[in-house]
PDB file of C-alpha atoms in Angstrom:
ATOM      1  CA  MET A   1      -0.925   9.695  11.225  1.00 53.00           C
ATOM      2  CA  ASP A   2      -0.332  11.440  14.652  1.00 57.00           C
ATOM      3  CA  ASP A   3      -3.861  10.212  16.070  1.00 88.00           C
ATOM      4  CA  VAL A   4      -3.226   6.310  14.939  1.00 91.00           C
ATOM      5  CA  ARG A   5      -1.590   3.897  17.465  1.00 96.00           C
ATOM      6  CA  ALA A   6       0.253   0.599  16.803  1.00 97.00           C
ATOM      7  CA  GLY A   7      -0.345  -2.881  18.379  1.00 97.00           C
ATOM      8  CA  THR A   8      -0.298  -6.315  18.193  1.00 98.00           C
ATOM      9  CA  VAL A   9      -3.097  -9.002  18.980  1.00 98.00           C
ATOM     10  CA  GLU A  10      -3.283 -12.851  18.799  1.00 98.00           C
ATOM     11  CA  ALA A  11      -6.132 -14.234  16.632  1.00 98.00           C
ATOM     12  CA  ASN A  12      -6.678 -17.154  14.662  1.00 98.00           C
ATOM     13  CA  GLY A  13      -3.585 -18.812  15.900  1.00 96.00           C
ATOM     14  CA  LEU A  14      -1.348 -15.883  14.478  1.00 98.00           C
ATOM     15  CA  ARG A  15       0.138 -12.839  15.996  1.00 98.00           C
ATOM     16  CA  PHE A  16      -1.456  -9.614  14.044  1.00 98.00           C
ATOM     17  CA  GLY A  17       0.237  -6.352  13.675  1.00 98.00           C
ATOM     18  CA  TYR A  18      -2.376  -3.242  13.405  1.00 98.00           C
ATOM     19  CA  LEU A  19      -2.773   0.388  13.311  1.00 98.00           C
ATOM     20  CA  GLU A  20      -5.797   1.572  15.192  1.00 98.00           C
ATOM     21  CA  ALA A  21      -7.613   4.846  16.077  1.00 98.00           C
ATOM     22  CA  GLY A  22     -10.537   6.204  18.186  1.00 97.00           C
ATOM     23  CA  PRO A  23     -12.187   5.113  21.430  1.00 96.00           C
ATOM     24  CA  GLU A  24     -11.353   1.298  22.222  1.00 95.00           C
ATOM     25  CA  ASP A  25     -15.006   1.138  23.594  1.00 96.00           C
ATOM     26  CA  GLY A  26     -16.561   2.272  20.140  1.00 97.00           C
ATOM     27  CA  PRO A  27     -18.294   0.056  17.581  1.00 97.00           C
ATOM     28  CA  LEU A  28     -15.161  -1.828  15.816  1.00 98.00           C
ATOM     29  CA  ALA A  29     -14.575  -0.751  12.096  1.00 98.00           C
ATOM     30  CA  LEU A  30     -12.299  -3.474  11.015  1.00 98.00           C
ATOM     31  CA  CYS A  31     -10.315  -2.499   7.828  1.00 98.00           C
ATOM     32  CA  LEU A  32      -8.717  -4.986   5.554  1.00 98.00           C
ATOM     33  CA  HIS A  33      -6.037  -4.292   3.033  1.00 98.00           C
ATOM     34  CA  GLY A  34      -5.145  -6.190  -0.251  1.00 98.00           C
ATOM     35  CA  PHE A  35      -2.143  -6.618  -2.351  1.00 98.00           C
ATOM     36  CA  PRO A  36       0.343  -5.023  -3.079  1.00 98.00           C
ATOM     37  CA  ASP A  37      -0.319  -2.796   0.214  1.00 98.00           C
ATOM     38  CA  SER A  38      -0.425  -2.604   3.820  1.00 98.00           C
ATOM     39  CA  ALA A  39      -2.223  -1.479   6.813  1.00 98.00           C
ATOM     40  CA  HIS A  40      -0.812   2.549   6.113  1.00 98.00           C
ATOM     41  CA  THR A  41      -3.548   2.491   2.909  1.00 98.00           C
ATOM     42  CA  TRP A  42      -6.089   3.055   5.725  1.00 98.00           C
ATOM     43  CA  ARG A  43      -4.275   6.336   6.842  1.00 97.00           C
ATOM     44  CA  HIS A  44      -7.160   8.588   5.594  1.00 98.00           C
ATOM     45  CA  LEU A  45     -10.058   6.461   6.761  1.00 98.00           C
ATOM     46  CA  LEU A  46      -9.223   5.402  10.183  1.00 98.00           C
ATOM     47  CA  PRO A  47      -9.003   9.156  11.722  1.00 97.00           C
ATOM     48  CA  GLU A  48     -12.317   9.980   9.877  1.00 97.00           C
ATOM     49  CA  LEU A  49     -13.931   6.530  11.387  1.00 98.00           C
ATOM     50  CA  ALA A  50     -12.496   7.384  14.759  1.00 97.00           C
ATOM     51  CA  GLU A  51     -13.796  11.009  14.775  1.00 96.00           C
ATOM     52  CA  ALA A  52     -17.423   9.167  13.920  1.00 96.00           C
ATOM     53  CA  GLY A  53     -16.754   7.189  17.192  1.00 96.00           C
ATOM     54  CA  TYR A  54     -15.626   3.962  15.935  1.00 98.00           C
ATOM     55  CA  HIS A  55     -12.728   1.803  17.055  1.00 98.00           C
ATOM     56  CA  ALA A  56     -11.051   1.792  13.899  1.00 98.00           C
ATOM     57  CA  VAL A  57      -8.475  -1.320  13.375  1.00 98.00           C
ATOM     58  CA  ALA A  58      -6.402  -1.713  10.285  1.00 98.00           C
ATOM     59  CA  PRO A  59      -4.247  -5.079  10.710  1.00 98.00           C
ATOM     60  CA  PHE A  60      -1.737  -6.402   8.545  1.00 98.00           C
ATOM     61  CA  MET A  61      -3.084  -9.275   6.623  1.00 98.00           C
ATOM     62  CA  ARG A  62      -1.696 -12.659   7.224  1.00 98.00           C
ATOM     63  CA  GLY A  63       1.661 -12.911   6.088  1.00 98.00           C
ATOM     64  CA  TYR A  64       2.631  -9.098   5.895  1.00 98.00           C
ATOM     65  CA  ALA A  65       5.088  -8.216   8.561  1.00 98.00           C
ATOM     66  CA  PRO A  66       4.536  -7.154  11.227  1.00 98.00           C
ATOM     67  CA  THR A  67       1.993  -9.768  11.125  1.00 98.00           C
ATOM     68  CA  ALA A  68       3.035 -13.565  11.355  1.00 98.00           C
ATOM     69  CA  VAL A  69       3.540 -15.946   8.156  1.00 98.00           C
ATOM     70  CA  PRO A  70       1.062 -19.000   9.035  1.00 96.00           C
ATOM     71  CA  ASP A  71       3.033 -22.051   9.954  1.00 94.00           C
ATOM     72  CA  ASP A  72       0.940 -23.941   7.401  1.00 92.00           C
ATOM     73  CA  GLY A  73       1.093 -21.389   4.420  1.00 93.00           C
ATOM     74  CA  ALA A  74      -2.509 -21.451   4.231  1.00 96.00           C
ATOM     75  CA  CYS A  75      -3.357 -18.048   2.385  1.00 97.00           C
ATOM     76  CA  GLN A  76      -6.797 -18.917   0.759  1.00 97.00           C
ATOM     77  CA  ALA A  77      -9.169 -16.556   0.682  1.00 97.00           C
ATOM     78  CA  GLY A  78     -11.432 -18.552   3.342  1.00 98.00           C
ATOM     79  CA  ALA A  79      -8.354 -18.090   5.792  1.00 98.00           C
ATOM     80  CA  LEU A  80      -8.758 -14.459   5.272  1.00 98.00           C
ATOM     81  CA  VAL A  81     -12.692 -14.490   6.183  1.00 98.00           C
ATOM     82  CA  ALA A  82     -11.655 -16.743   9.235  1.00 98.00           C
ATOM     83  CA  ASP A  83      -9.139 -13.934  10.276  1.00 98.00           C
ATOM     84  CA  ALA A  84     -11.575 -11.257  10.152  1.00 98.00           C
ATOM     85  CA  VAL A  85     -14.190 -13.157  12.281  1.00 98.00           C
ATOM     86  CA  ALA A  86     -11.275 -13.928  14.754  1.00 98.00           C
ATOM     87  CA  LEU A  87     -10.119 -10.522  14.752  1.00 98.00           C
ATOM     88  CA  HIS A  88     -13.735  -9.264  15.692  1.00 98.00           C
ATOM     89  CA  GLU A  89     -13.503 -11.642  18.592  1.00 98.00           C
ATOM     90  CA  ALA A  90     -10.161 -10.287  19.698  1.00 98.00           C
ATOM     91  CA  PHE A  91     -11.017  -6.790  19.615  1.00 98.00           C
ATOM     92  CA  GLY A  92     -14.420  -7.625  21.309  1.00 97.00           C
ATOM     93  CA  GLY A  93     -16.398  -6.575  18.717  1.00 97.00           C
ATOM     94  CA  GLY A  94     -20.330  -6.616  18.776  1.00 97.00           C
ATOM     95  CA  PRO A  95     -22.968  -6.857  16.225  1.00 96.00           C
ATOM     96  CA  ASP A  96     -22.882  -3.273  15.719  1.00 97.00           C
ATOM     97  CA  ALA A  97     -19.375  -3.679  14.060  1.00 98.00           C
ATOM     98  CA  VAL A  98     -18.562  -2.798  10.397  1.00 98.00           C
ATOM     99  CA  LEU A  99     -16.543  -4.339   7.960  1.00 98.00           C
ATOM    100  CA  ILE A 100     -14.335  -2.365   5.043  1.00 98.00           C
ATOM    101  CA  GLY A 101     -12.217  -4.415   2.804  1.00 98.00           C
ATOM    102  CA  HIS A 102     -10.096  -3.239  -0.440  1.00 98.00           C
ATOM    103  CA  ASP A 103      -8.764  -5.711  -3.212  1.00 98.00           C
ATOM    104  CA  TRP A 104      -7.821  -8.840  -1.134  1.00 98.00           C
ATOM    105  CA  GLY A 105      -9.559  -7.169   1.787  1.00 98.00           C
ATOM    106  CA  ALA A 106     -12.675  -7.246  -0.456  1.00 98.00           C
ATOM    107  CA  LEU A 107     -13.255 -10.668  -0.926  1.00 98.00           C
ATOM    108  CA  ALA A 108     -12.674 -11.382   3.027  1.00 98.00           C
ATOM    109  CA  VAL A 109     -15.628  -8.706   3.597  1.00 98.00           C
ATOM    110  CA  TYR A 110     -17.569 -10.577   1.042  1.00 97.00           C
ATOM    111  CA  GLY A 111     -17.202 -13.878   2.672  1.00 97.00           C
ATOM    112  CA  ALA A 112     -17.034 -12.666   6.383  1.00 97.00           C
ATOM    113  CA  VAL A 113     -20.421 -11.190   6.139  1.00 96.00           C
ATOM    114  CA  ALA A 114     -21.992 -14.288   4.386  1.00 97.00           C
ATOM    115  CA  TYR A 115     -20.072 -16.345   6.973  1.00 97.00           C
ATOM    116  CA  ALA A 116     -20.919 -14.626  10.125  1.00 97.00           C
ATOM    117  CA  PRO A 117     -23.477 -11.932   9.442  1.00 96.00           C
ATOM    118  CA  GLU A 118     -24.616 -11.859  13.087  1.00 96.00           C
ATOM    119  CA  ARG A 119     -21.155  -9.866  13.979  1.00 97.00           C
ATOM    120  CA  TRP A 120     -21.620  -7.309  11.270  1.00 97.00           C
ATOM    121  CA  ARG A 121     -24.107  -4.377  10.845  1.00 96.00           C
ATOM    122  CA  ARG A 122     -22.947  -3.081   7.335  1.00 96.00           C
ATOM    123  CA  ALA A 123     -20.054  -3.497   4.935  1.00 97.00           C
ATOM    124  CA  VAL A 124     -17.786  -1.807   2.328  1.00 98.00           C
ATOM    125  CA  ALA A 125     -16.047  -3.508  -0.326  1.00 98.00           C
ATOM    126  CA  LEU A 126     -13.673  -1.612  -2.633  1.00 98.00           C
ATOM    127  CA  ALA A 127     -12.100  -2.201  -5.895  1.00 98.00           C
ATOM    128  CA  VAL A 128     -12.881  -5.887  -6.195  1.00 97.00           C
ATOM    129  CA  PRO A 129     -16.164  -7.144  -7.062  1.00 95.00           C
ATOM    130  CA  PRO A 130     -18.041 -10.153  -5.728  1.00 94.00           C
ATOM    131  CA  MET A 131     -16.628 -13.288  -7.143  1.00 91.00           C
ATOM    132  CA  THR A 132     -19.582 -14.155  -9.333  1.00 89.00           C
ATOM    133  CA  SER A 133     -19.130 -10.827 -10.665  1.00 89.00           C
ATOM    134  CA  LEU A 134     -15.538 -10.819 -11.065  1.00 88.00           C
ATOM    135  CA  MET A 135     -15.269 -14.539 -12.707  1.00 87.00           C
ATOM    136  CA  SER A 136     -17.820 -13.437 -15.299  1.00 83.00           C
ATOM    137  CA  SER A 137     -15.022 -11.228 -17.087  1.00 84.00           C
ATOM    138  CA  PHE A 138     -11.861 -12.307 -15.945  1.00 88.00           C
ATOM    139  CA  PHE A 139     -11.152 -14.487 -19.144  1.00 88.00           C
ATOM    140  CA  GLU A 140     -12.010 -11.607 -21.611  1.00 91.00           C
ATOM    141  CA  TYR A 141      -8.873 -10.539 -23.339  1.00 93.00           C
ATOM    142  CA  GLU A 142      -8.364  -6.965 -21.886  1.00 93.00           C
ATOM    143  CA  GLN A 143      -8.773  -8.294 -18.547  1.00 93.00           C
ATOM    144  CA  LEU A 144      -6.271 -11.267 -18.916  1.00 94.00           C
ATOM    145  CA  LYS A 145      -3.678  -8.604 -20.396  1.00 95.00           C
ATOM    146  CA  ARG A 146      -4.328  -6.734 -16.929  1.00 95.00           C
ATOM    147  CA  SER A 147      -3.815  -9.840 -15.153  1.00 95.00           C
ATOM    148  CA  PHE A 148      -0.709 -11.011 -16.203  1.00 97.00           C
ATOM    149  CA  TYR A 149       0.688 -10.781 -12.716  1.00 97.00           C
ATOM    150  CA  ILE A 150      -1.539 -13.565 -11.628  1.00 97.00           C
ATOM    151  CA  PHE A 151      -0.113 -16.093 -14.042  1.00 97.00           C
ATOM    152  CA  LEU A 152       3.484 -14.890 -13.152  1.00 97.00           C
ATOM    153  CA  PHE A 153       2.921 -15.378  -9.363  1.00 98.00           C
ATOM    154  CA  GLN A 154       1.990 -19.233 -10.290  1.00 97.00           C
ATOM    155  CA  THR A 155       5.506 -19.691 -11.561  1.00 97.00           C
ATOM    156  CA  PRO A 156       8.582 -20.273  -9.347  1.00 94.00           C
ATOM    157  CA  PHE A 157      10.027 -17.120 -11.083  1.00 96.00           C
ATOM    158  CA  ALA A 158       7.810 -14.865  -9.005  1.00 97.00           C
ATOM    159  CA  GLU A 159       9.975 -14.374  -6.230  1.00 96.00           C
ATOM    160  CA  ALA A 160      12.609 -13.125  -8.363  1.00 96.00           C
ATOM    161  CA  ALA A 161      10.245 -10.704 -10.214  1.00 97.00           C
ATOM    162  CA  VAL A 162       8.516  -9.092  -7.368  1.00 97.00           C
ATOM    163  CA  ASN A 163      11.000  -6.172  -6.163  1.00 97.00           C
ATOM    164  CA  GLU A 164      10.497  -2.618  -5.492  1.00 98.00           C
ATOM    165  CA  ALA A 165      10.246  -1.554  -8.995  1.00 98.00           C
ATOM    166  CA  PHE A 166       7.655  -4.401  -9.935  1.00 98.00           C
ATOM    167  CA  VAL A 167       5.542  -3.395  -7.455  1.00 98.00           C
ATOM    168  CA  ALA A 168       5.915   0.608  -8.248  1.00 98.00           C
ATOM    169  CA  GLY A 169       5.050  -0.495 -11.557  1.00 98.00           C
ATOM    170  CA  LEU A 170       1.733  -2.106 -10.482  1.00 98.00           C
ATOM    171  CA  TRP A 171       0.700   0.929  -8.595  1.00 98.00           C
ATOM    172  CA  ARG A 172       1.660   3.100 -11.621  1.00 98.00           C
ATOM    173  CA  ASP A 173      -0.285   0.997 -13.902  1.00 98.00           C
ATOM    174  CA  TRP A 174      -3.466   0.157 -11.486  1.00 98.00           C
ATOM    175  CA  SER A 175      -3.634   4.105 -10.366  1.00 98.00           C
ATOM    176  CA  PRO A 176      -2.190   6.249 -13.046  1.00 97.00           C
ATOM    177  CA  GLY A 177      -1.249   9.694 -11.967  1.00 97.00           C
ATOM    178  CA  TYR A 178      -1.032   8.895  -8.010  1.00 98.00           C
ATOM    179  CA  ASP A 179       2.367   9.398  -6.521  1.00 98.00           C
ATOM    180  CA  ALA A 180       2.988   5.758  -4.609  1.00 98.00           C
ATOM    181  CA  THR A 181       6.229   6.328  -3.232  1.00 98.00           C
ATOM    182  CA  ALA A 182       5.343   6.217   0.662  1.00 98.00           C
ATOM    183  CA  ASP A 183       2.873   3.326  -0.174  1.00 98.00           C
ATOM    184  CA  VAL A 184       5.377   1.052  -2.090  1.00 98.00           C
ATOM    185  CA  ALA A 185       7.650   1.893   0.711  1.00 98.00           C
ATOM    186  CA  HIS A 186       5.221   0.394   3.235  1.00 98.00           C
ATOM    187  CA  VAL A 187       5.019  -2.617   1.326  1.00 98.00           C
ATOM    188  CA  MET A 188       8.500  -3.383   0.409  1.00 98.00           C
ATOM    189  CA  ASP A 189       8.731  -3.265   4.311  1.00 98.00           C
ATOM    190  CA  CYS A 190       6.237  -5.784   4.838  1.00 98.00           C
ATOM    191  CA  LEU A 191       7.539  -8.122   2.595  1.00 98.00           C
ATOM    192  CA  ALA A 192      11.102  -7.557   2.930  1.00 97.00           C
ATOM    193  CA  ALA A 193      11.653 -11.205   4.256  1.00 98.00           C
ATOM    194  CA  PRO A 194      11.442 -14.332   1.730  1.00 97.00           C
ATOM    195  CA  ASP A 195       8.837 -16.052   3.865  1.00 97.00           C
ATOM    196  CA  ASN A 196       6.515 -12.774   3.701  1.00 98.00           C
ATOM    197  CA  LEU A 197       6.636 -12.311  -0.221  1.00 98.00           C
ATOM    198  CA  ALA A 198       6.271 -16.204  -0.160  1.00 97.00           C
ATOM    199  CA  ALA A 199       2.822 -15.837   1.741  1.00 98.00           C
ATOM    200  CA  ALA A 200       1.453 -12.396  -0.325  1.00 98.00           C
ATOM    201  CA  LEU A 201       2.107 -14.517  -3.333  1.00 98.00           C
ATOM    202  CA  GLY A 202       0.242 -17.528  -1.834  1.00 97.00           C
ATOM    203  CA  TYR A 203      -2.767 -15.681  -1.781  1.00 98.00           C
ATOM    204  CA  TYR A 204      -2.595 -15.971  -5.715  1.00 98.00           C
ATOM    205  CA  ARG A 205      -1.497 -19.551  -5.729  1.00 97.00           C
ATOM    206  CA  ALA A 206      -4.148 -20.586  -3.666  1.00 96.00           C
ATOM    207  CA  LEU A 207      -6.596 -18.751  -6.009  1.00 94.00           C
ATOM    208  CA  MET A 208      -5.803 -20.568  -8.765  1.00 93.00           C
ATOM    209  CA  ASP A 209      -5.043 -24.129  -7.164  1.00 93.00           C
ATOM    210  CA  PRO A 210      -7.528 -25.262  -4.910  1.00 93.00           C
ATOM    211  CA  SER A 211      -5.146 -28.309  -3.906  1.00 92.00           C
ATOM    212  CA  ALA A 212      -3.186 -25.245  -1.637  1.00 91.00           C
ATOM    213  CA  HIS A 213      -6.529 -25.021   0.554  1.00 95.00           C
ATOM    214  CA  ALA A 214      -6.872 -25.954   3.888  1.00 94.00           C
ATOM    215  CA  ASP A 215      -9.696 -28.189   4.653  1.00 95.00           C
ATOM    216  CA  ARG A 216     -10.823 -26.543   8.043  1.00 96.00           C
ATOM    217  CA  TYR A 217     -11.439 -23.177   6.221  1.00 97.00           C
ATOM    218  CA  ALA A 218     -13.713 -24.856   3.629  1.00 97.00           C
ATOM    219  CA  ALA A 219     -16.919 -23.418   5.037  1.00 98.00           C
ATOM    220  CA  GLN A 220     -15.354 -19.695   5.107  1.00 98.00           C
ATOM    221  CA  GLN A 221     -13.989 -20.540   1.630  1.00 97.00           C
ATOM    222  CA  ASP A 222     -17.424 -21.320   0.317  1.00 97.00           C
ATOM    223  CA  ALA A 223     -18.833 -18.030   1.883  1.00 97.00           C
ATOM    224  CA  VAL A 224     -16.510 -16.074  -0.324  1.00 96.00           C
ATOM    225  CA  SER A 225     -18.714 -16.542  -3.182  1.00 95.00           C
ATOM    226  CA  ALA A 226     -22.171 -16.610  -1.415  1.00 95.00           C
ATOM    227  CA  VAL A 227     -24.438 -13.543  -1.138  1.00 92.00           C
ATOM    228  CA  GLY A 228     -24.604 -12.558   2.292  1.00 88.00           C
ATOM    229  CA  GLU A 229     -27.638 -11.156   4.342  1.00 87.00           C
ATOM    230  CA  ARG A 230     -25.836  -7.660   5.218  1.00 90.00           C
ATOM    231  CA  PRO A 231     -26.173  -4.665   2.565  1.00 93.00           C
ATOM    232  CA  LEU A 232     -22.938  -3.711   0.896  1.00 96.00           C
ATOM    233  CA  LEU A 233     -21.299  -0.409  -0.471  1.00 98.00           C
ATOM    234  CA  TYR A 234     -19.322  -1.523  -3.199  1.00 98.00           C
ATOM    235  CA  LEU A 235     -17.114   1.204  -5.049  1.00 98.00           C
ATOM    236  CA  HIS A 236     -14.723   0.951  -7.990  1.00 98.00           C
ATOM    237  CA  GLY A 237     -12.582   3.540  -9.467  1.00 98.00           C
ATOM    238  CA  ALA A 238     -13.497   4.645 -13.061  1.00 97.00           C
ATOM    239  CA  ASP A 239      -9.793   4.602 -13.754  1.00 98.00           C
ATOM    240  CA  ASP A 240      -8.833   1.276 -12.267  1.00 98.00           C
ATOM    241  CA  GLY A 241      -5.997  -0.124 -14.423  1.00 97.00           C
ATOM    242  CA  CYS A 242      -5.959  -3.483 -12.508  1.00 97.00           C
ATOM    243  CA  LEU A 243      -9.854  -4.470 -13.177  1.00 96.00           C
ATOM    244  CA  GLY A 244     -11.473  -2.548 -15.888  1.00 94.00           C
ATOM    245  CA  VAL A 245     -14.826  -0.653 -14.799  1.00 94.00           C
ATOM    246  CA  ASP A 246     -16.526  -1.368 -17.991  1.00 92.00           C
ATOM    247  CA  ALA A 247     -16.767  -5.444 -17.331  1.00 90.00           C
ATOM    248  CA  PHE A 248     -18.662  -4.416 -14.035  1.00 92.00           C
ATOM    249  CA  PHE A 249     -20.451  -1.478 -14.801  1.00 94.00           C
ATOM    250  CA  PRO A 250     -21.421  -1.523 -18.608  1.00 91.00           C
ATOM    251  CA  ASN A 251     -22.121   1.813 -19.529  1.00 89.00           C
ATOM    252  CA  GLY A 252     -22.104   2.879 -16.120  1.00 92.00           C
ATOM    253  CA  ASP A 253     -25.171   0.716 -14.970  1.00 90.00           C
ATOM    254  CA  ALA A 254     -24.501  -1.055 -11.229  1.00 93.00           C
ATOM    255  CA  SER A 255     -27.314  -3.724 -11.923  1.00 93.00           C
ATOM    256  CA  ALA A 256     -24.927  -6.582 -12.859  1.00 91.00           C
ATOM    257  CA  VAL A 257     -22.628  -5.960  -9.762  1.00 94.00           C
ATOM    258  CA  LEU A 258     -25.753  -5.471  -7.611  1.00 95.00           C
ATOM    259  CA  ALA A 259     -27.161  -8.760  -8.869  1.00 93.00           C
ATOM    260  CA  CYS A 260     -24.320 -10.347  -6.841  1.00 94.00           C
ATOM    261  CA  LEU A 261     -24.704  -8.323  -3.756  1.00 95.00           C
ATOM    262  CA  PRO A 262     -26.996  -8.735  -0.514  1.00 94.00           C
ATOM    263  CA  ARG A 263     -30.255  -6.953  -1.019  1.00 92.00           C
ATOM    264  CA  GLY A 264     -30.098  -3.335   0.058  1.00 94.00           C
ATOM    265  CA  SER A 265     -26.737  -2.712  -1.337  1.00 96.00           C
ATOM    266  CA  ARG A 266     -25.097   0.024  -3.481  1.00 97.00           C
ATOM    267  CA  ALA A 267     -22.802  -0.012  -5.997  1.00 97.00           C
ATOM    268  CA  GLN A 268     -21.490   3.077  -7.100  1.00 97.00           C
ATOM    269  CA  ILE A 269     -18.104   4.138  -9.470  1.00 97.00           C
ATOM    270  CA  VAL A 270     -15.875   7.036  -8.059  1.00 98.00           C
ATOM    271  CA  PRO A 271     -14.695   9.454 -10.970  1.00 97.00           C
ATOM    272  CA  GLY A 272     -11.039  10.297 -11.210  1.00 97.00           C
ATOM    273  CA  ALA A 273      -9.766   7.192  -9.368  1.00 98.00           C
ATOM    274  CA  GLY A 274      -7.907   4.176 -10.053  1.00 98.00           C
ATOM    275  CA  HIS A 275      -7.471   0.873  -8.352  1.00 98.00           C
ATOM    276  CA  PHE A 276      -6.619   2.621  -4.959  1.00 98.00           C
ATOM    277  CA  LEU A 277      -9.474   5.018  -4.843  1.00 98.00           C
ATOM    278  CA  HIS A 278      -9.236   5.241  -1.205  1.00 98.00           C
ATOM    279  CA  LEU A 279      -6.099   6.971  -1.415  1.00 98.00           C
ATOM    280  CA  GLU A 280      -6.491   9.070  -4.638  1.00 98.00           C
ATOM    281  CA  ARG A 281      -9.788  10.510  -3.740  1.00 98.00           C
ATOM    282  CA  PRO A 282      -9.805  10.341  -0.027  1.00 98.00           C
ATOM    283  CA  ALA A 283     -12.165  12.888   0.843  1.00 97.00           C
ATOM    284  CA  GLU A 284     -14.672  11.674  -1.493  1.00 98.00           C
ATOM    285  CA  VAL A 285     -14.216   7.903  -0.732  1.00 98.00           C
ATOM    286  CA  ASP A 286     -14.300   8.795   3.119  1.00 98.00           C
ATOM    287  CA  ARG A 287     -17.487  10.621   2.853  1.00 98.00           C
ATOM    288  CA  LEU A 288     -19.067   7.798   0.695  1.00 98.00           C
ATOM    289  CA  VAL A 289     -18.210   5.196   3.490  1.00 98.00           C
ATOM    290  CA  LEU A 290     -19.385   7.039   6.564  1.00 98.00           C
ATOM    291  CA  ASP A 291     -22.525   8.072   4.808  1.00 97.00           C
ATOM    292  CA  TRP A 292     -23.310   4.611   4.236  1.00 97.00           C
ATOM    293  CA  LEU A 293     -22.509   3.857   8.037  1.00 94.00           C
ATOM    294  CA  VAL A 294     -24.710   6.626   9.123  1.00 86.00           C
ATOM    295  CA  ASP A 295     -27.510   5.754   6.927  1.00 71.00           C
ATOM    296  CA  ASP A 296     -27.551   2.466   8.531  1.00 56.00           C
ATOM    297  CA  ARG A 297     -27.469   3.660  12.199  1.00 52.00           C
ATOM    298  CA  GLN A 298     -30.271   5.799  11.457  1.00 45.00           C
ATOM    299  CA  ASP A 299     -32.160   2.532   9.960  1.00 45.00           C
ATOM    300  CA  MET A 300     -31.879   0.748  13.370  1.00 41.00           C
TER     301      MET A 300
END
């Protein structure tokens, strides 16, 4: 990533580490990663966004080193929404900013475009559908088997279980056939300290335990499940081993997902890709993302 720069910035009371590319006076393109992942997951998309004139920024999410662990341990989805809005402010984003998120980053996207639509022109979410769609099939037997890790993370055994082999196993199951060696190394760097690992697990603990939610993020938390105003592009890998595609695109039909997205949105399956579709099929996914953003510019 020769054209990608590293830096730090203060936002929402945290010191964020980030990777960036492109002109600093270009429209902001904020790219949010998920679990178990890092800002390096956007190494293919950042230069493409930069080439298109965007100031492309990929922060390490809260708790993922070098970003700080929040003092109060708040790691609910609403806190991620607040982070996205604060990062928009910190980088001088305008109403022409775009927001892109994968996995937990996708949940932050849904919430941020609903909570502060005036800050975002258009958005992209990958691999995790809107919360309403997600919960409609979460408790089906096949999905429960795939989601074993979420229940493990509610226990005190999680910290001992989540080592390099465990993380590599998730990548192997979720994106079959993809060589995740470099990605797993980046994850382990981010979660090497016990506090960082606890923060990453805290995302899942807050997901299942509303008592872990910080009251100050209540409005942002509600926004995660809301249908926003800004059109979204939603992409899901056909071979996703984390969230089975058939539950959200029955017989390839996108209407169930689209019913949970803002008017004017688009939902599409990416063939030959699993959960980390932007890494497995970077050329195709980058083209879909950029075409979506260019279409929006032409509509303005």
